[in-house]
N, CA, C and O of each residue as an XYZ file, in Angstrom:
608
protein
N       0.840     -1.186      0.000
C       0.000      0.000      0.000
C       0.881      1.244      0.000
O       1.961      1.256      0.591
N       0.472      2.142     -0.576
C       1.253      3.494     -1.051
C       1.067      4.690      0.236
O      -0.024      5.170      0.544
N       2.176      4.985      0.793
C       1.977      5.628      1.463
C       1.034      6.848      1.344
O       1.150      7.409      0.254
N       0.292      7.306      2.034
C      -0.780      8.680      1.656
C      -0.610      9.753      2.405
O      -1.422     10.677      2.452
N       0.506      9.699      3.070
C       1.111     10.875      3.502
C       1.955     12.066      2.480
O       1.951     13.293      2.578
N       2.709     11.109      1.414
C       3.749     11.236      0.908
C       3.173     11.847     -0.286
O       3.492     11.223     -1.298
N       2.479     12.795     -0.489
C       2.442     13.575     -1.969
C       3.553     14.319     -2.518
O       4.701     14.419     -2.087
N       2.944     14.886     -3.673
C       3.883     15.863     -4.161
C       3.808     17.275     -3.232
O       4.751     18.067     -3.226
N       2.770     17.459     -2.574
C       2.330     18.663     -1.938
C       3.376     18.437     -0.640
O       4.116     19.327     -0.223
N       3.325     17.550     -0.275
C       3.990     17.437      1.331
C       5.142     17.551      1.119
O       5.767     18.261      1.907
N       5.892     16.901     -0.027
C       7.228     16.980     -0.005
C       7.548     18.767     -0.836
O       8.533     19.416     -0.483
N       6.905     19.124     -1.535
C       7.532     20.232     -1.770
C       7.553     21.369     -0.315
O       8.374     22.277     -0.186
N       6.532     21.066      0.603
C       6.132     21.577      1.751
C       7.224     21.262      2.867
O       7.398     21.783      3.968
N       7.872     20.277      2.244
C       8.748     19.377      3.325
C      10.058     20.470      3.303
O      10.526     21.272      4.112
N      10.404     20.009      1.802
C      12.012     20.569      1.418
C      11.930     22.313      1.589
O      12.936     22.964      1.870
N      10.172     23.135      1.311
C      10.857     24.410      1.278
C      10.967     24.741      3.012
O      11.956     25.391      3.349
N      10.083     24.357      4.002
C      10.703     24.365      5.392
C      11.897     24.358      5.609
O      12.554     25.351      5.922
N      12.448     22.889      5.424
C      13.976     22.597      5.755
C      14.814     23.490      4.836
O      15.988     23.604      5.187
N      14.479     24.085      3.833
C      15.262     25.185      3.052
C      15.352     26.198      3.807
O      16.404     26.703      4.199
N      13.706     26.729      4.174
C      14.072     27.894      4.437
C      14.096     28.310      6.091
O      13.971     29.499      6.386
N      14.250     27.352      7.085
C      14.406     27.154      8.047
C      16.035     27.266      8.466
O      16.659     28.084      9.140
N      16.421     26.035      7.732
C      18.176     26.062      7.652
C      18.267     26.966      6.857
O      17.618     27.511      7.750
N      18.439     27.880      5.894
C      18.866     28.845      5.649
C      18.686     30.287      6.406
O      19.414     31.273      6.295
N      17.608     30.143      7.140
C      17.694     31.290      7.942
C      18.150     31.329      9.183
O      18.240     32.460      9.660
N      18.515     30.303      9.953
C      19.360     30.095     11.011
C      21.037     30.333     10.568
O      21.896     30.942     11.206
N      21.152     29.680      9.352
C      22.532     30.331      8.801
C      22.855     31.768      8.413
O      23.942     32.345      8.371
N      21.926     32.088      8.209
C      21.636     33.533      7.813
C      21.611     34.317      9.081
O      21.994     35.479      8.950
N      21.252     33.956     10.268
C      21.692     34.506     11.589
C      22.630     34.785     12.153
O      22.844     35.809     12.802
N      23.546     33.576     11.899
C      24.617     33.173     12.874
C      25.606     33.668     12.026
O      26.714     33.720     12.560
N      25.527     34.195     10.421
C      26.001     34.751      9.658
C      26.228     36.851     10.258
O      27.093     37.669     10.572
N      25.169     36.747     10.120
C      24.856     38.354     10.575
C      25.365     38.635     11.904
O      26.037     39.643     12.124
N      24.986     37.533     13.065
C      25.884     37.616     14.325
C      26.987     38.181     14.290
O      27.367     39.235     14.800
N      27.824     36.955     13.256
C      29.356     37.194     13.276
C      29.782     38.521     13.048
O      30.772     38.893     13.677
N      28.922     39.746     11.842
C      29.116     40.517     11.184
C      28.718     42.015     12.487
O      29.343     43.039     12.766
N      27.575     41.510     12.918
C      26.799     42.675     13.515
C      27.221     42.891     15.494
O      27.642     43.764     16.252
N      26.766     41.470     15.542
C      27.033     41.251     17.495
C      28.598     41.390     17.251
O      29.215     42.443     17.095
N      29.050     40.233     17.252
C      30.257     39.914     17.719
C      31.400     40.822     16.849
O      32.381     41.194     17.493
N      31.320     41.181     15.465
C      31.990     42.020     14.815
C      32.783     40.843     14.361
O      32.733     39.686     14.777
N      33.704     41.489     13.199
C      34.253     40.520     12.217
C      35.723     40.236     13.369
O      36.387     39.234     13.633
N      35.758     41.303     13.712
C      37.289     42.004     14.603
C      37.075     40.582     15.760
O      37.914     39.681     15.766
N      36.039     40.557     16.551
C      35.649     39.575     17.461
C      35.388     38.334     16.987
O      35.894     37.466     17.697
N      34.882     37.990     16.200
C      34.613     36.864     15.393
C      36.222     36.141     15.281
O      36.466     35.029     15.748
N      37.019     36.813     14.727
C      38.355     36.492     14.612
C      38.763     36.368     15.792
O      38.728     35.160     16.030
N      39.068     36.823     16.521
C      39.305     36.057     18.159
C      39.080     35.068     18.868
O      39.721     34.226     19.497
N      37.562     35.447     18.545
C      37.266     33.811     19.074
C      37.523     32.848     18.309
O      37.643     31.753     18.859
N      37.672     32.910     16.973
C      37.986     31.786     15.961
C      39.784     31.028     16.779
O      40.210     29.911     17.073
N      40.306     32.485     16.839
C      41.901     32.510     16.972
C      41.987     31.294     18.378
O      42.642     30.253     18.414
N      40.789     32.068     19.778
C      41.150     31.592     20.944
C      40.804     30.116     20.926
O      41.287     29.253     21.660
N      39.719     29.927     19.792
C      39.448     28.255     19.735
C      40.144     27.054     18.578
O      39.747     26.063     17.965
N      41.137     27.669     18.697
C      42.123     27.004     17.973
C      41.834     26.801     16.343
O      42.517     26.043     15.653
N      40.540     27.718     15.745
C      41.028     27.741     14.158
C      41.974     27.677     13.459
O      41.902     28.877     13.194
N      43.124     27.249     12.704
C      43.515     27.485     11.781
C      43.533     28.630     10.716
O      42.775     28.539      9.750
N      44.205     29.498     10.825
C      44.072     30.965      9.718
C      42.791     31.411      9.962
O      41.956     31.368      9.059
N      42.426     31.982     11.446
C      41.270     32.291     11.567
C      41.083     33.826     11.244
O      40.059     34.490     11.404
N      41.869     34.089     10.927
C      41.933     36.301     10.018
C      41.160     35.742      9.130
O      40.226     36.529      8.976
N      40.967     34.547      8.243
C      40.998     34.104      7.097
C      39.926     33.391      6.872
O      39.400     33.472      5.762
N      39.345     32.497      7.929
C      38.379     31.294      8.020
C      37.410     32.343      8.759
O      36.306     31.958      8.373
N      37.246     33.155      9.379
C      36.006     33.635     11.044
C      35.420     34.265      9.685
O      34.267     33.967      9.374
N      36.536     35.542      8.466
C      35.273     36.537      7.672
C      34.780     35.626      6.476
O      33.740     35.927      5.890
N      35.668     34.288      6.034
C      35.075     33.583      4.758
C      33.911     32.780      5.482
O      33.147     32.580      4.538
N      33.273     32.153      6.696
C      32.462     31.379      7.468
C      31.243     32.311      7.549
O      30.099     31.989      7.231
N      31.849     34.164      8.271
C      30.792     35.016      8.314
C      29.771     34.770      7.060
O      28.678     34.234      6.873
N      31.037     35.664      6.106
C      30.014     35.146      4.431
C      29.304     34.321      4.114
O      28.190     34.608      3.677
N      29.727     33.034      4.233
C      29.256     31.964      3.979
C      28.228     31.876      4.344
O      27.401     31.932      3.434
N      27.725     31.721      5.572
C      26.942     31.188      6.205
C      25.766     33.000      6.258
O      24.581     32.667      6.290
N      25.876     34.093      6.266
C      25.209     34.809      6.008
C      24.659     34.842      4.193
O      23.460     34.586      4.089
N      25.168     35.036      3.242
C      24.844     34.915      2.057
C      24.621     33.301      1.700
O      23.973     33.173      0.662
N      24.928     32.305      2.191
C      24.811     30.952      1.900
C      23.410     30.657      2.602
O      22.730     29.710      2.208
N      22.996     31.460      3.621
C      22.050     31.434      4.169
C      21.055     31.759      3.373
O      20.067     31.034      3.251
N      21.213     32.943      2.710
C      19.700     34.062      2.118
C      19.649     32.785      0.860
O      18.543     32.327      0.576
N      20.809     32.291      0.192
C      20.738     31.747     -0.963
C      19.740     30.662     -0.322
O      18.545     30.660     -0.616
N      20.265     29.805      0.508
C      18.894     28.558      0.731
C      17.943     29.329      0.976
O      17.100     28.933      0.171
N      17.505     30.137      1.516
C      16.225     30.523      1.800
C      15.086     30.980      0.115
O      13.922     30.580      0.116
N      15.440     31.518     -0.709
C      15.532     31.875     -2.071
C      15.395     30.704     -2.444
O      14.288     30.305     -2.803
N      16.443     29.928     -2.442
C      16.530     28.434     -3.093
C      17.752     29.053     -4.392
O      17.501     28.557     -5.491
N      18.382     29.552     -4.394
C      19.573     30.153     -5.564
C      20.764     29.490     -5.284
O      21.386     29.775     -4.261
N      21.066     28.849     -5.872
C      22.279     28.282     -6.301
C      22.586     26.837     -4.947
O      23.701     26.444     -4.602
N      21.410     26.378     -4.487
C      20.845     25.887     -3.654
C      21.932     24.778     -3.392
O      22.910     24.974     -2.671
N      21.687     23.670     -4.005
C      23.081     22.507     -3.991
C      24.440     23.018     -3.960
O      25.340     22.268     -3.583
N      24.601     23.795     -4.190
C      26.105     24.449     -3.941
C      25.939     25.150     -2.800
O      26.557     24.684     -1.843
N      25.448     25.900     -2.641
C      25.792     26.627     -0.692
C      25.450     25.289      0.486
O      26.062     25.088      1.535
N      24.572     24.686      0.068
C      24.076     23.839      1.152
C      25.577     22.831      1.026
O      26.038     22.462      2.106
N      25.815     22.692      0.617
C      27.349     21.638      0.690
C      28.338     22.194      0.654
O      29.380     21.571      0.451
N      28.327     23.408      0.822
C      29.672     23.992      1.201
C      28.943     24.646      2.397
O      29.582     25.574      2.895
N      27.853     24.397      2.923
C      27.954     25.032      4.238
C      27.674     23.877      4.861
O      27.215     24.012      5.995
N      27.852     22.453      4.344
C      27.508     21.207      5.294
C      29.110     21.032      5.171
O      29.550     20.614      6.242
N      30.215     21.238      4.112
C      31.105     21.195      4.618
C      31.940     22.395      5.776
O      33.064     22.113      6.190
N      31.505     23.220      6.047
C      31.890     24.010      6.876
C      31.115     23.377      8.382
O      31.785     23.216      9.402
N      30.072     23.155      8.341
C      29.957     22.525      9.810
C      30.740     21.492     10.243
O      31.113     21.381     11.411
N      31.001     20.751      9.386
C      32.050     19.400      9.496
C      33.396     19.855     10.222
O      34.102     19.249     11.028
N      33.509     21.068      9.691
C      35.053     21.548      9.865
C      34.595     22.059     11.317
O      35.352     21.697     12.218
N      33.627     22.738     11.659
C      33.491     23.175     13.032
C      33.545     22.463     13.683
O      34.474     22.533     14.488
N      32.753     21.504     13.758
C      32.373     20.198     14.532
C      33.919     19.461     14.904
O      34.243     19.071     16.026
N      34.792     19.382     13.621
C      35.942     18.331     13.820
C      37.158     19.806     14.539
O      38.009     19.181     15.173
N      37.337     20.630     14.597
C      38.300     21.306     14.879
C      37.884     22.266     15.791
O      38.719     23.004     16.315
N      36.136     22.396     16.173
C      36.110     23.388     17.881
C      35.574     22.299     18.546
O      36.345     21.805     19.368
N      34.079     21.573     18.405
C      32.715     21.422     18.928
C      33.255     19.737     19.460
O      33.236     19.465     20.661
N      33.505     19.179     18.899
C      33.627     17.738     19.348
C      33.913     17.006     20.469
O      33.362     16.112     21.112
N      35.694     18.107     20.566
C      36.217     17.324     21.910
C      35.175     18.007     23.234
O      35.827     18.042     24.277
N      33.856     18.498     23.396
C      33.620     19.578     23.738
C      32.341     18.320     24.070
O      31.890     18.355     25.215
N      31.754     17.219     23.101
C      30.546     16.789     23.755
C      29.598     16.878     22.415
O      29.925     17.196     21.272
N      28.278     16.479     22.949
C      27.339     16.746     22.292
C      26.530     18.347     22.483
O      26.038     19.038     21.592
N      26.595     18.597     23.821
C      25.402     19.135     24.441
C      26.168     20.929     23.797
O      27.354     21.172     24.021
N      25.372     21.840     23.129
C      25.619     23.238     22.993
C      26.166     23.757     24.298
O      27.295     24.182     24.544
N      25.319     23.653     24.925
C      25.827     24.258     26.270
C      27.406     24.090     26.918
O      27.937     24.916     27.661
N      27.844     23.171     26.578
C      28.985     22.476     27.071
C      29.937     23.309     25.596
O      31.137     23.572     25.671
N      29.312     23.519     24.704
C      30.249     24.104     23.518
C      30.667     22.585     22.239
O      31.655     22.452     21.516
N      29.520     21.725     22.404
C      29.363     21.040     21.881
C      28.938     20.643     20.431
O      28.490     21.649     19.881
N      28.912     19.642     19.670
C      28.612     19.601     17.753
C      27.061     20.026     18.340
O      26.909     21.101     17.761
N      26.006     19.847     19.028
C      24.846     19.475     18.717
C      24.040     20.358     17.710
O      23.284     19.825     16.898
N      24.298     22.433     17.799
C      24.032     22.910     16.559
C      24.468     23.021     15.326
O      23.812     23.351     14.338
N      25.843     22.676     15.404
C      26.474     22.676     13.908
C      26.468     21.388     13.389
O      26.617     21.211     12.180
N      26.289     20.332     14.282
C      25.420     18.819     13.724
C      24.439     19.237     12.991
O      24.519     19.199     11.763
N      23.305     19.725     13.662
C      21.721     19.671     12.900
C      22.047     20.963     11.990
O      21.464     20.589     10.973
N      22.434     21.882     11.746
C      23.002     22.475     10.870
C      23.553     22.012      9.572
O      23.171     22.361      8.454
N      24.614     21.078      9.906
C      25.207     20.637      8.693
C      24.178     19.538      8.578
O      23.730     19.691      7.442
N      23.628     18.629      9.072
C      22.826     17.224      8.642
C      21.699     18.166      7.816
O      21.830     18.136      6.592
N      20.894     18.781      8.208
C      19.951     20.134      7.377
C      20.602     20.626      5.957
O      20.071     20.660      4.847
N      21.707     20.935      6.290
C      22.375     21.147      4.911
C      23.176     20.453      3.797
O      23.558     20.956      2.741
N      23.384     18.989      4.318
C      23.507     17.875      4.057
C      22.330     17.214      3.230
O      22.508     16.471      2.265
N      21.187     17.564      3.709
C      19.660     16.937      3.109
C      19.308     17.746      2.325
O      18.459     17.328      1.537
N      19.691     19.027      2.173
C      19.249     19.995      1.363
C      20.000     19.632     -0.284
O      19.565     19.398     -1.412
N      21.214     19.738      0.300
C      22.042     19.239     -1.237
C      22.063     17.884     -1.839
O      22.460     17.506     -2.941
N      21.453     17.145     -0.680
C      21.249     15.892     -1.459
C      19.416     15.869     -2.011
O      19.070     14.843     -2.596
N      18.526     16.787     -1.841
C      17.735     16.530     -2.165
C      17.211     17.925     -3.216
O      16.259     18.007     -3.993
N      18.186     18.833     -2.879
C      17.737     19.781     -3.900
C      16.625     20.694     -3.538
O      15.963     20.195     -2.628
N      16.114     22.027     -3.977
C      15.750     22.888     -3.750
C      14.241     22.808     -3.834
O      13.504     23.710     -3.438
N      13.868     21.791     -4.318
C      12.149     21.564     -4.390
C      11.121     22.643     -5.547
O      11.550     23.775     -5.772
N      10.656     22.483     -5.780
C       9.337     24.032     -6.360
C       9.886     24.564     -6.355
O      10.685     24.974     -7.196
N       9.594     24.873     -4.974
C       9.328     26.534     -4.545
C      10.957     27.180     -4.700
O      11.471     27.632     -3.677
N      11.362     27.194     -5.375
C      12.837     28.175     -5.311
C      13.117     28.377     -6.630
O      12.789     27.696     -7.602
N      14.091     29.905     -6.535
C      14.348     30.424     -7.475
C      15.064     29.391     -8.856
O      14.825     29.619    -10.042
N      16.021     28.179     -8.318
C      16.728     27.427     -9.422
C      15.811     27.085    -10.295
O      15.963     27.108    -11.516
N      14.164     26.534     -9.305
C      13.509     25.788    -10.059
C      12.937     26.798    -11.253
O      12.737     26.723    -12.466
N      12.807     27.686    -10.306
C      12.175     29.189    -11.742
C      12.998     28.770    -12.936
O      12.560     28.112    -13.879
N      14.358     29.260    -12.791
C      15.516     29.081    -13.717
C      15.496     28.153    -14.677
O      15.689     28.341    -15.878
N      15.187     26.839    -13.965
C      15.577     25.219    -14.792
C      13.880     25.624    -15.830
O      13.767     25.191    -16.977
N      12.868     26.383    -15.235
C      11.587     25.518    -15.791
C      11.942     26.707    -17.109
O      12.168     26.219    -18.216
N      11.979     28.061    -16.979
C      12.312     29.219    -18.061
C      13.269     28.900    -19.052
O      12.948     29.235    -20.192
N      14.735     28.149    -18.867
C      15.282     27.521    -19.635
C      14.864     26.231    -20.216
O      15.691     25.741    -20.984
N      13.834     25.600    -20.040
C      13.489     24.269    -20.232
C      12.138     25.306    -21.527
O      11.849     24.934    -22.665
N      11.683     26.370    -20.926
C      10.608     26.486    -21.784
C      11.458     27.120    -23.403
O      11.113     26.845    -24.552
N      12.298     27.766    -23.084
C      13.121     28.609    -24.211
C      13.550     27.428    -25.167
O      13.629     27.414    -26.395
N      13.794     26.476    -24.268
C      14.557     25.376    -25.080
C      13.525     24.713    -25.870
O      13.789     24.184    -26.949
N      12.290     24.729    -25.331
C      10.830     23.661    -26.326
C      10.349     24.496    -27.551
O       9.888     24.126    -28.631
N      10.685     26.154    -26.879
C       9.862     26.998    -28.294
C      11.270     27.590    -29.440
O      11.241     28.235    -30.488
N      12.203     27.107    -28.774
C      13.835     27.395    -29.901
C      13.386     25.777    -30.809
O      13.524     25.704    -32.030
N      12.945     24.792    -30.110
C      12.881     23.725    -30.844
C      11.771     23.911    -31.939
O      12.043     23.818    -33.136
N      10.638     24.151    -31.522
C       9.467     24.488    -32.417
C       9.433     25.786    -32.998
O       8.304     26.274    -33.044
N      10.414     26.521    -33.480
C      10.521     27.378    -34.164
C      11.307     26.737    -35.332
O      10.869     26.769    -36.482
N      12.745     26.022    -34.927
C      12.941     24.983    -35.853
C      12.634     24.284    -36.536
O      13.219     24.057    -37.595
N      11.108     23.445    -35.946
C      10.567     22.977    -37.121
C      10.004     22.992    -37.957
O       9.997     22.022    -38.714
């Protein structure tokens, strides 16, 4: 028996949530870096938690995760920010959050886990409807049927 939960309605309902849910939490913690904490501070703490070239990694992460953010939310260029911002949680997780636990509180993976696993599902499942790529793919798909039937 076919599941009857599982339409086309639910899942486009599904993916633009988790789009635009995880993209706007990235889009926070993006603006944080930029607005609260300052880029100047951002780099410090990157520095005091043992980043690697954190002058370098705290303002390319700010970006990222602020403009990588608005992009999932939009759905623009969707599979590409979501996997380069599921690989940037990876990197958090393996080089601050880990030895640290699960629990946030403790300074733990548990938000940049569900962060990157969110952005992990996003690029493996793609932007759904509702987003701008899909605009893109369906406008080029239509140019391409009436370039054909002008041809013939």
């Amino acid at each position: 028996m076919a599941n009857s939960i599982q339409t086309p309605a639910t899942t486009t309902a599904a993916r633009t949530i988790l789009r635009v849910v995880i993209g706007f939490l990235f889009a926070a913690h993006g603006w944080q870096k930029y607005v609260q904490f300052t880029l100047e501070g951002t780099v410090a703490a990157f520095g005091q938690m043992g980043v690697p070239l954190a002058s370098v990694v705290a303002p390319a992460m700010a970006t990222l995760e602020l403009v990588g953010g608005i992009a999932l939310v939009l759905g623009v260029f969707t599979r590409v920010f979501a996997g380069v911002l599921a690989l940037g949680m990876i990197g958090a997780a393996v080089l601050v959050h880990a030895p640290a636990g699960v629990f946030d509180e403790a300074g733990g993976f548990e938000l940049v886990g569900a962060l990157g696993a969110g952005a992990l599902a996003i690029a493996l499942v793609g932007p759904g409807r509702l987003s701008v790529d899909r605009t893109i793919a369906e406008l080029r798909a239509s140019k391409i049927v009436e370039r054909a039937a002008v041809e013939v």
